[in-house]
Coordinates of C-alpha atoms in Angstrom, one line a residue:
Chain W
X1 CA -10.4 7.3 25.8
X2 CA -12.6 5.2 23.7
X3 CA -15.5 7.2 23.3
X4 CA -15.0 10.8 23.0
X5 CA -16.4 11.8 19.7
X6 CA -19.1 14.0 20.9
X7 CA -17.0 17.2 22.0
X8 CA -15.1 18.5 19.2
X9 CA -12.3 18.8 21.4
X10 CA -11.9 15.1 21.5
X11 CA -12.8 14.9 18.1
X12 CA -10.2 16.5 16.3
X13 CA -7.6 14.7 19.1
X14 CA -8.7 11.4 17.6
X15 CA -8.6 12.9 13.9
X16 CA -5.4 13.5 14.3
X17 CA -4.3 10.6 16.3
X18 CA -5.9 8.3 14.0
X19 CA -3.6 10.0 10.8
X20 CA -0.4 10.0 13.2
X21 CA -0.8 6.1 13.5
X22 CA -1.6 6.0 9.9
X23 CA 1.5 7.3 8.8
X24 CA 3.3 5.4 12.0
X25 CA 2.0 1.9 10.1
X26 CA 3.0 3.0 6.8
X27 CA 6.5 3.6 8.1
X28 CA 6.5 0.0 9.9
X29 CA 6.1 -1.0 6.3
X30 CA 9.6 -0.7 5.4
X31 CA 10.9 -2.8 8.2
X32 CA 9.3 -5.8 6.5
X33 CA 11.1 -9.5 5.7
X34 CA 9.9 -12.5 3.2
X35 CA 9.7 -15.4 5.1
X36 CA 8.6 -17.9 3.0
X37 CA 10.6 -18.3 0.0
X38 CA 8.3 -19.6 -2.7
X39 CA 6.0 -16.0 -2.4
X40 CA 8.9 -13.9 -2.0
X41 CA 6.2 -10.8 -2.5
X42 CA 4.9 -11.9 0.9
X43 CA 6.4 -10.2 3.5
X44 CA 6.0 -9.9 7.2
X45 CA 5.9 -6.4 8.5
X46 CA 4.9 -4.5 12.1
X47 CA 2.3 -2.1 9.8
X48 CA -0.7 -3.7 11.8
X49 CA 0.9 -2.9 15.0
X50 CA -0.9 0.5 14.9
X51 CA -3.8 -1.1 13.4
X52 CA -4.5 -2.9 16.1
X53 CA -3.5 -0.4 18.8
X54 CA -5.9 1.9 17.3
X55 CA -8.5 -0.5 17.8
X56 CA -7.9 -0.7 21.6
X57 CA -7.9 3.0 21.7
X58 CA -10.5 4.1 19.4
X59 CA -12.5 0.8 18.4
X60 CA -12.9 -1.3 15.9
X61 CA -13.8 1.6 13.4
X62 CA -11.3 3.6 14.0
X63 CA -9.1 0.6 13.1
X64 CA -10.9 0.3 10.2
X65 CA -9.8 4.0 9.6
X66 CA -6.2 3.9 10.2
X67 CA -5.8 0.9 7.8
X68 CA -7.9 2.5 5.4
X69 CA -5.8 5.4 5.7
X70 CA -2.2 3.6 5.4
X71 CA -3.5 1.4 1.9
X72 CA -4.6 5.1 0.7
X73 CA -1.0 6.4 1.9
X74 CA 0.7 3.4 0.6
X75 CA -0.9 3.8 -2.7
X76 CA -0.5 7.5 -3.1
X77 CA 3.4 7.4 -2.6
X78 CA 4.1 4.2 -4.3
X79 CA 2.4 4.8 -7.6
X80 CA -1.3 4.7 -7.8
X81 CA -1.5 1.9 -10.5
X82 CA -3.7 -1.1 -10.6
X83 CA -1.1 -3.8 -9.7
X84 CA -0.4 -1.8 -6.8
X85 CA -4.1 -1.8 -5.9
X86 CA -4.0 -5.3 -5.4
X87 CA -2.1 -5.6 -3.5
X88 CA -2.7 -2.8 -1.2
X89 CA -6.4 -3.8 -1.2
X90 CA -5.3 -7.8 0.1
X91 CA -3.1 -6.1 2.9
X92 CA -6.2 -3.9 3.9
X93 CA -8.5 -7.2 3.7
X94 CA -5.7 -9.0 5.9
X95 CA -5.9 -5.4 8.7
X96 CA -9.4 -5.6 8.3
X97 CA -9.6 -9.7 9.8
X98 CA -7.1 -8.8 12.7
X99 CA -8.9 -5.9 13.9
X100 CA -12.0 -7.8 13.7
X101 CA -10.4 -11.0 15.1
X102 CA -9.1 -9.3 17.9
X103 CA -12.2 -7.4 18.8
X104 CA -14.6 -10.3 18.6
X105 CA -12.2 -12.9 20.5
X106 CA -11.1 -10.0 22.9
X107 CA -15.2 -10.5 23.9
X108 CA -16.0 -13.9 23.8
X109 CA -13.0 -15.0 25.5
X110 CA -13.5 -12.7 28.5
X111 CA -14.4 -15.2 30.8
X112 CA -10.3 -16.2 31.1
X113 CA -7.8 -13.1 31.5
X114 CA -3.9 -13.5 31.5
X115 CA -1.8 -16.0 29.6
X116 CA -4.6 -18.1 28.7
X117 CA -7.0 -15.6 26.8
X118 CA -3.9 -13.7 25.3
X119 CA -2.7 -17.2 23.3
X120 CA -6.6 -17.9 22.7
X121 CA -7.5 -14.4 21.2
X122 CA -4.0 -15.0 19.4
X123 CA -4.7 -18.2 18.3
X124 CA -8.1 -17.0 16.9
X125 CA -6.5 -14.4 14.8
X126 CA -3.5 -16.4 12.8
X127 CA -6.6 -18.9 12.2
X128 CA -9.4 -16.5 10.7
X129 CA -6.5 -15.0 8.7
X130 CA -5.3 -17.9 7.3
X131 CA -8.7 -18.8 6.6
X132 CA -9.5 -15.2 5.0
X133 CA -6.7 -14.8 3.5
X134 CA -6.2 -18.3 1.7
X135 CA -10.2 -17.6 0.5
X136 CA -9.1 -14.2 -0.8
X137 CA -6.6 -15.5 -2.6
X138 CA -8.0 -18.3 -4.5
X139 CA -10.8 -16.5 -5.5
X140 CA -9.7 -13.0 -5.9
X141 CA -6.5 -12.0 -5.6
X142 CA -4.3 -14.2 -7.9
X143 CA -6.7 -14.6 -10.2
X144 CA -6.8 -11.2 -10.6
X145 CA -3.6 -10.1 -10.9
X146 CA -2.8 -13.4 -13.3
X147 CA -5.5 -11.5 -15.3
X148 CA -4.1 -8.5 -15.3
X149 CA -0.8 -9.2 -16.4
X150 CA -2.2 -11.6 -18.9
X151 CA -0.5 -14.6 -17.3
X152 CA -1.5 -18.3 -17.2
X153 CA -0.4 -20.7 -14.8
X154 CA 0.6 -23.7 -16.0
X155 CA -0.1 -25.8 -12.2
X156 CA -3.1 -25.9 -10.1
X157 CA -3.6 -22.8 -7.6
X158 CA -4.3 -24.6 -4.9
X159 CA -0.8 -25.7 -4.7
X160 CA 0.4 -22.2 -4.2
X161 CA -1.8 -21.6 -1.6
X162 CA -1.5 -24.6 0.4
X163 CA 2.8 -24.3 0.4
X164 CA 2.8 -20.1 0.0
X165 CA -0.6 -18.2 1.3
X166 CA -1.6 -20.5 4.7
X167 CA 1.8 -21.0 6.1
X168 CA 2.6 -17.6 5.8
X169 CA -0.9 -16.2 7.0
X170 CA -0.5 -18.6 10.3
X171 CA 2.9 -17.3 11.1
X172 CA 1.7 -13.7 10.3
X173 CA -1.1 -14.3 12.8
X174 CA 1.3 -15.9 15.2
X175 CA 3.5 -13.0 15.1
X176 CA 1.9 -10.2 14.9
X177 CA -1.0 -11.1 17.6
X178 CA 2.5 -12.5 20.1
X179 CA 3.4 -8.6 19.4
X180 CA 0.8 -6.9 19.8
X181 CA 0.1 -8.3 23.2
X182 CA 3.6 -7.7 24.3
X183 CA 3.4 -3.7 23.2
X184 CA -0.5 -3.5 24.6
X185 CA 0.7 -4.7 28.2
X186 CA 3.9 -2.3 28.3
X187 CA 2.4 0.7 26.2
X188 CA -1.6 1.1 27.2
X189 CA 0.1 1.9 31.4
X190 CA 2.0 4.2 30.1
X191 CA -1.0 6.3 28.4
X192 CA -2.9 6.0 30.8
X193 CA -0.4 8.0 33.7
X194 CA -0.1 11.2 31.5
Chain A
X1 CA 16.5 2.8 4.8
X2 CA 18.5 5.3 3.9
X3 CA 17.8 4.8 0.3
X4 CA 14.5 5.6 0.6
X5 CA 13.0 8.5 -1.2
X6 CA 9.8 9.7 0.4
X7 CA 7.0 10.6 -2.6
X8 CA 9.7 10.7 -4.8
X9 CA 8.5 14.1 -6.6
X10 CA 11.3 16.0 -8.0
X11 CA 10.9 19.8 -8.9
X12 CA 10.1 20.9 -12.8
X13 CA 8.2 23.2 -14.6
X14 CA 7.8 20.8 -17.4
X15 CA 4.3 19.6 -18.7
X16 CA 3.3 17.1 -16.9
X17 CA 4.4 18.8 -13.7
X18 CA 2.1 21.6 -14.8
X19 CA -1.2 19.2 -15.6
X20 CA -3.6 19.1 -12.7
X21 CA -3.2 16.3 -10.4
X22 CA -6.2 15.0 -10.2
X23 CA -6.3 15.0 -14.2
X24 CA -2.9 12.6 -13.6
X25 CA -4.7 10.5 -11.4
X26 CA -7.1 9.7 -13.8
X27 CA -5.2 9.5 -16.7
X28 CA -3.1 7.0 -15.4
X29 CA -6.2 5.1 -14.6
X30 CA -6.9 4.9 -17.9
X31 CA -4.0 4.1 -19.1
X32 CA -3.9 0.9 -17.1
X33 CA -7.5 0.3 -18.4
X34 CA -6.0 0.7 -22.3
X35 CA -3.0 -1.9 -21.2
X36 CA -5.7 -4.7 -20.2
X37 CA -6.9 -4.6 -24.0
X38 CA -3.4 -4.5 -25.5
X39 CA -2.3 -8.2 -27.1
X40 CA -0.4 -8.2 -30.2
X41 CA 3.4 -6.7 -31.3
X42 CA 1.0 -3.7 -32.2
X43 CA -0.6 -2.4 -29.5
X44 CA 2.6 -2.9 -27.3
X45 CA 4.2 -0.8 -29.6
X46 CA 2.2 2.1 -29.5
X47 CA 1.4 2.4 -26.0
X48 CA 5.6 2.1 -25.6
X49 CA 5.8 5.0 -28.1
X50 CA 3.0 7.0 -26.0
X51 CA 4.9 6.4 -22.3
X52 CA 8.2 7.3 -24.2
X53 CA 7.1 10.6 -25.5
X54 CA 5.3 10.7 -21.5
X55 CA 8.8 10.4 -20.0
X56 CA 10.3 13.2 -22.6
X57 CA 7.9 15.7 -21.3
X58 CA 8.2 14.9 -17.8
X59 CA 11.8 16.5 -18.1
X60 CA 12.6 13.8 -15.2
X61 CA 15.8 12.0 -16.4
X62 CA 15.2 7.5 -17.4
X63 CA 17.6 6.9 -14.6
X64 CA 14.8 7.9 -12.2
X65 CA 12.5 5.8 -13.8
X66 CA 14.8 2.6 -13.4
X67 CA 14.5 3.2 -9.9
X68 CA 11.0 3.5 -9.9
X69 CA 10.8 -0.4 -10.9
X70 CA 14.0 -1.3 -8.6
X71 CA 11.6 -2.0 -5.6
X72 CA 9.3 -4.4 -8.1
X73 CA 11.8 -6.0 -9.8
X74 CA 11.4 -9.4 -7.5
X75 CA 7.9 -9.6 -8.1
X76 CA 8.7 -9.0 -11.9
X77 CA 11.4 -11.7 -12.2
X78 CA 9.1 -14.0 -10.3
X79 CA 6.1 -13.4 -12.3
X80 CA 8.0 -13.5 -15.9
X81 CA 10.3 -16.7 -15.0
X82 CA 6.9 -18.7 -13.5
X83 CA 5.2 -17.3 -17.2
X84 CA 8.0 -18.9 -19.0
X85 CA 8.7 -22.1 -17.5
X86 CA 5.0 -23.3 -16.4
X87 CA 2.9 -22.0 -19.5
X88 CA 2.3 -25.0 -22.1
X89 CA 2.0 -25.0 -26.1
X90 CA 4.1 -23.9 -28.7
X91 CA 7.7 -25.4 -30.0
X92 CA 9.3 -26.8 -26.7
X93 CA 12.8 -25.7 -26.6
X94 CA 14.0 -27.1 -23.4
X95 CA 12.4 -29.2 -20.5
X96 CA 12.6 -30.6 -17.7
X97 CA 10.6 -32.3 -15.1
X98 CA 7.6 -29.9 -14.3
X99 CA 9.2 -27.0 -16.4
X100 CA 9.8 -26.1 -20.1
X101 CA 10.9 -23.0 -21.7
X102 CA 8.3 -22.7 -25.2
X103 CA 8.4 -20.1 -28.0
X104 CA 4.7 -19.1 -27.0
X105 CA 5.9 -18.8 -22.9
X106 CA 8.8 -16.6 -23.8
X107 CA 6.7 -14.3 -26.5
X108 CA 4.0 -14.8 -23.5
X109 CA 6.7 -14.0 -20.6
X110 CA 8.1 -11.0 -23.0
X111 CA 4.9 -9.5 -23.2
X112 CA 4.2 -9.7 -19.5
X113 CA 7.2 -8.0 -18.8
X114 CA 6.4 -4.8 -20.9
X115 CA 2.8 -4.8 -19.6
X116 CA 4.8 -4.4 -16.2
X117 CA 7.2 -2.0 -17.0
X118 CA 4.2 0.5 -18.8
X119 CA 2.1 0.2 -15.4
X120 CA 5.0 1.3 -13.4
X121 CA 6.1 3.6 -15.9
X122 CA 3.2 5.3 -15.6
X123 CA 2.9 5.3 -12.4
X124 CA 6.3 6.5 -11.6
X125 CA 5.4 9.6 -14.2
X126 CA 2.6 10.4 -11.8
X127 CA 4.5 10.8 -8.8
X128 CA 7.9 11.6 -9.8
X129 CA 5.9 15.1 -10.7
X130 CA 3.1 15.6 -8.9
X131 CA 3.8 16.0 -4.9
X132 CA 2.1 13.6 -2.2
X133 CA -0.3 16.8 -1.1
X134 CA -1.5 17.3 -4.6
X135 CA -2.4 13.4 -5.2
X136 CA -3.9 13.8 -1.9
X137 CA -6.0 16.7 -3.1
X138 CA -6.4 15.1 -6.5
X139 CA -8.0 12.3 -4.9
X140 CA -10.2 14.4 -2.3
X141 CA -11.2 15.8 -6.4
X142 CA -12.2 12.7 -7.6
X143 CA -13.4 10.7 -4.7
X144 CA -16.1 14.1 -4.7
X145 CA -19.0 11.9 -6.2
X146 CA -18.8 10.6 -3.3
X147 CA -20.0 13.1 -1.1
X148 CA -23.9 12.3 -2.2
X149 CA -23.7 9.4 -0.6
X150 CA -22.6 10.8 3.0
X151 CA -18.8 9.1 3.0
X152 CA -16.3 12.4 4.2
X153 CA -14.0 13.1 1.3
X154 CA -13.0 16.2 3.2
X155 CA -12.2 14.3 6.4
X156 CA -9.9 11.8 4.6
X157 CA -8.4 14.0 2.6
X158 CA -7.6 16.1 5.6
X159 CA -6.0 12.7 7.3
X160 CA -4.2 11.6 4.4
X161 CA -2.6 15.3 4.6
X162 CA -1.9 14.7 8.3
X163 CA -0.6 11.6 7.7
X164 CA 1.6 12.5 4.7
X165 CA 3.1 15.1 6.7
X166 CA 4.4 13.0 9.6
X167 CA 5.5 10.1 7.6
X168 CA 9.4 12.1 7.4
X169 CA 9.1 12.9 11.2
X170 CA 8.2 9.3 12.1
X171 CA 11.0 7.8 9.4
X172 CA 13.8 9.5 11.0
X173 CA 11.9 8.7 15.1
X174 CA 12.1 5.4 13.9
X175 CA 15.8 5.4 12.6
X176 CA 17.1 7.1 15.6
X177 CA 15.2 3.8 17.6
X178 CA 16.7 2.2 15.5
X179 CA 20.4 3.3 15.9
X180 CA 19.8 3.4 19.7
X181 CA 19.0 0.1 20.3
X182 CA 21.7 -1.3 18.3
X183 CA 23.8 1.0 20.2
X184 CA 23.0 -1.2 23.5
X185 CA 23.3 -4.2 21.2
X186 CA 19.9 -5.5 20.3
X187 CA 19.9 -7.1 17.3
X188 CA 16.6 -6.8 14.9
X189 CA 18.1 -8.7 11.8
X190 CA 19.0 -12.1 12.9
X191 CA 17.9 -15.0 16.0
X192 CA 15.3 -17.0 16.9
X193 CA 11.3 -15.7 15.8
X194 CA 10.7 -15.7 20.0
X195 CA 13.8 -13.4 20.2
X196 CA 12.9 -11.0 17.6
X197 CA 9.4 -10.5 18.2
X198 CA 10.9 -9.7 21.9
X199 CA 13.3 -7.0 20.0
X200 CA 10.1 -5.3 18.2
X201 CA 8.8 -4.1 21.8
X202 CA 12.1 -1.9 22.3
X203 CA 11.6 -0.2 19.1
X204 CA 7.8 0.0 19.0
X205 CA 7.1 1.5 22.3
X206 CA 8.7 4.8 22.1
X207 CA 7.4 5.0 18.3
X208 CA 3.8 5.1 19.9
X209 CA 4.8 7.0 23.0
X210 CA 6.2 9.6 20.2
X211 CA 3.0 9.6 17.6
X212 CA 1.0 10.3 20.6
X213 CA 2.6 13.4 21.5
X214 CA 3.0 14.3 18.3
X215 CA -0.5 14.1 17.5
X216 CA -1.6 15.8 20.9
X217 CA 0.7 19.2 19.5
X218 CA -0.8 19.3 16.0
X219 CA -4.4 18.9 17.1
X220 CA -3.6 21.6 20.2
X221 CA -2.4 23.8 17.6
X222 CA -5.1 22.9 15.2
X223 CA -7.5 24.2 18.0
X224 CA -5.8 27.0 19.1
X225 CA -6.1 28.4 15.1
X226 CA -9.9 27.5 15.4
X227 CA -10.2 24.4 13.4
X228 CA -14.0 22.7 13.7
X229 CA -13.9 20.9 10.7
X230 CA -12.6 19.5 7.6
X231 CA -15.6 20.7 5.0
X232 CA -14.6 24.5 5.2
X233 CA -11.2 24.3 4.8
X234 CA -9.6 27.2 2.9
X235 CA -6.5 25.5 0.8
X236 CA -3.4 27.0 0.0
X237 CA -3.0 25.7 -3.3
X238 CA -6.1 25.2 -5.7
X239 CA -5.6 23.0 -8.7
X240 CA -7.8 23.9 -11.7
X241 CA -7.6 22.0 -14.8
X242 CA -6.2 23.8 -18.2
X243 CA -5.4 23.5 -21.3
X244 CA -2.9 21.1 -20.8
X245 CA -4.9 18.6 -19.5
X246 CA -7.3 18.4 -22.6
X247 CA -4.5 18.2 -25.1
X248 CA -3.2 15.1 -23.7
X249 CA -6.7 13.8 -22.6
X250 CA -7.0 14.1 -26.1
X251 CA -3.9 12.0 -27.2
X252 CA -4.4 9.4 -24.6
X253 CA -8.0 8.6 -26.1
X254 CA -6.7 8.5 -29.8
X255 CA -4.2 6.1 -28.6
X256 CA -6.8 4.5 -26.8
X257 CA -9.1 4.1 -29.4
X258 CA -6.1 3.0 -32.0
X259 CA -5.8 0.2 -29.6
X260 CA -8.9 -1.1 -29.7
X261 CA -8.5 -1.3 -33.8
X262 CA -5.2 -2.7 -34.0
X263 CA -5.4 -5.7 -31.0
X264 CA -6.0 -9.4 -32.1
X265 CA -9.7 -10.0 -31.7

């Protein structure tokens, strides 16, 4: 399944599989729930969940593709303005870590298997996010969209980040990586009996 | 969910539904670009008055355009109320402990909030009358530089179309999930984090199980009609720009360049 993309045959079944799980992630969008409520424009969702599961199936770069395709979707049907682009672009930044995450720690932690590597590959994802993710946001992302919309902030970023950005980055990471592994183990079977 | 309007286009024949999409697409960029230099009563002003006589040519009625912030209105509030009662300076009017409402935060938080509701505006004007397919194609148009440098345009384009396309099939897979497992009484909105990540399997699985068949039909089909690749597609619809689209180039650049006279330097 992972490498087929030498016969066109196979080729145009993972063109289209890729889109499919594009537009499946942009529709796990909606199904999304603040859980922090100082960012209340933070919101968890289940949109990497075919992020992730195309990175199983079709590598890391087809990952790359499907969340590339789903900010592109996103930002087509919502309104394809520059506040929006922000945002889009920090979710794609936070799909890009998890598929990266998972890949790498999937490999180096191959010398356990079961329980134990699925909470350390886990574990390794909720902490690069958090780690990306607060970087991303104290450098670029805030500051750029106080730019935009010509707003100053009268208190020091870093408190924003440290209450709003890395609790909600860890528990993203926690969740989402905890899902993931549940629908790998009951889906991949599945696939592979057709 | 079931207020949710996929691409939002509504049907006209009026102007703006008749400008070239990609010509949209970039106007509204540019637009946004003209907001970032607006700071005064002034420049507000005008670019209201241009988005105003925007929405009268769309034909699309204001009511569609309130909905069109509806979804951003948290981010809004929170943005404008954090602008009024954090910013410093000016004639305090009220305070207390960290916060204080100011003359200059509530011009400040004012403006703010009109530079939020003309990027939305406009952006609601592009796809309350231009279709999902034609920003897709507009985008394939102006992502075309791109080409030189070896990244497939065609390719994504042909995704995005894909993708587009099965976004209504997969909403109303994933609403009929949704309605069958509350029908054996799973519960997705409320209990412990354990118990609902354990409630996202039930819902997930057959969402995959059906993407996967669905994408093993289209690309059958796509086969059996002799698809090989994106680059020589033939398209169904081919958007050409007119006359239409240099007219109001041309009054978005005046406005433009009146901007740039009348802002506080």
């Amino acid at each position: 399944m992972e490498n087929s993309g030498k016969h066109a045959q196979f080729a145009t079944t993972r063109l289209v599989e890729m889109s499919v799980f594009a537009g499946l992630s942009y529709v796990l969008m909606f199904l999304s729930v603040p859980i922090i409520p100082i960012v209340p424009y933070m919101r968890l969702d289940l949109a990497d969940m075919p992020i992730l599961l195309g990175t199983v199936l079709f590598g890391p770069v087809g990952g790359m593709t499907i969340a590339g395709l789903k900010a592109l979707l996103y930002w087509v049907t919502t309104g394809a303005d520059v506040i929006n682009f922000i945002g889009v672009g920090s979710s794609l930044i936070s799909s890009l870590v998890l598929i990266w995450a998972y890949y790498l720690a999937d490999r180096l932690f191959s010398f356990t298997s079961g329980w134990k590597k699925a909470s350390l590959v886990v574990l390794t994802m909720a902490v690069s996010l958090t780690i990306i993710m607060s970087l991303t946001n104290w450098l670029g992302v805030i500051p750029l969209y106080m730019n935009l919309i010509g707003m100053k902030l009268g208190f020091p970023l870093a408190t924003v980040i440290l209450s709003g950005v890395v609790p909600f980055n860890f528990i993203k990471g926690i969740v989402v990586g905890a899902v993931f592994y549940l629908i790998k183990n009951s889906f991949l079977p599945r696939l592979k009996f057709r | 969910m079931s207020n949710f309007l996929f691409g939002r286009y509504l049907p006209g024949k009026s102007w703006v539904h008749q400008m070239s999409p990609q010509s949209k697409l970039m106007l509204s960029f540019y637009f946004v670009i003209v907001i970032f230099f607006a700071n005064n009563v002034w420049t507000y002003a005008s670019l209201s008055v241009l988005i105003l006589i925007v929405v009268v040519m769309s034909g699309v009625s204001i009511g569609y355009f309130l909905k069109g912030i509806r979804p951003l209105i948290w981010l809004i509030i929170f943005t404008v109320l954090l602008q009024i009662l954090f910013s410093s300076g000016g004639h305090v009017y009220w305070h207390f402990g960290p916060f204080s409402v100011s003359d200059t935060s509530l011009i400040n938080g004012g403006y703010i909030f009109v530079r939020f509701l003309l990027i939305i505006m406009i952006s609601t004007v592009l796809t309350l009358t231009t279709t999902p397919l034609a920003i897709a194609d507009g985008v394939q148009t102006v992502l075309k530089p791109l080409k030189k440098v070896h990244f497939p345009v065609d390719t994504l384009a042909l995704m995005l179309s894909i993708a587009l396309r099965f976004v209504p099939t997969l909403m109303d897979e994933m609403e009929t999930i949704l309605n069958a497992q509350r029908s054996r009484g799973v519960d997705f909105g409320s209990g412990s984090l354990k118990h609902r990540i354990q409630a996202a399997v039930p819902l997930l699985v057959p969402l995959f199980t059906g993407a996967i068949n669905h994408a093993e039909n289209l690309s059958t089909a796509m086969e059996a009609r002799g698809f090989t690749d994106s680059e020589h597609r033939s398209k169904y619809r081919v958007y050409r720009w007119q006359r239409k689209d240099t007219i109001s180039w041309v009054a978005f650049l005046l406005v433009g360049v009146l901007v740039l006279f009348i802002r506080n330097n």
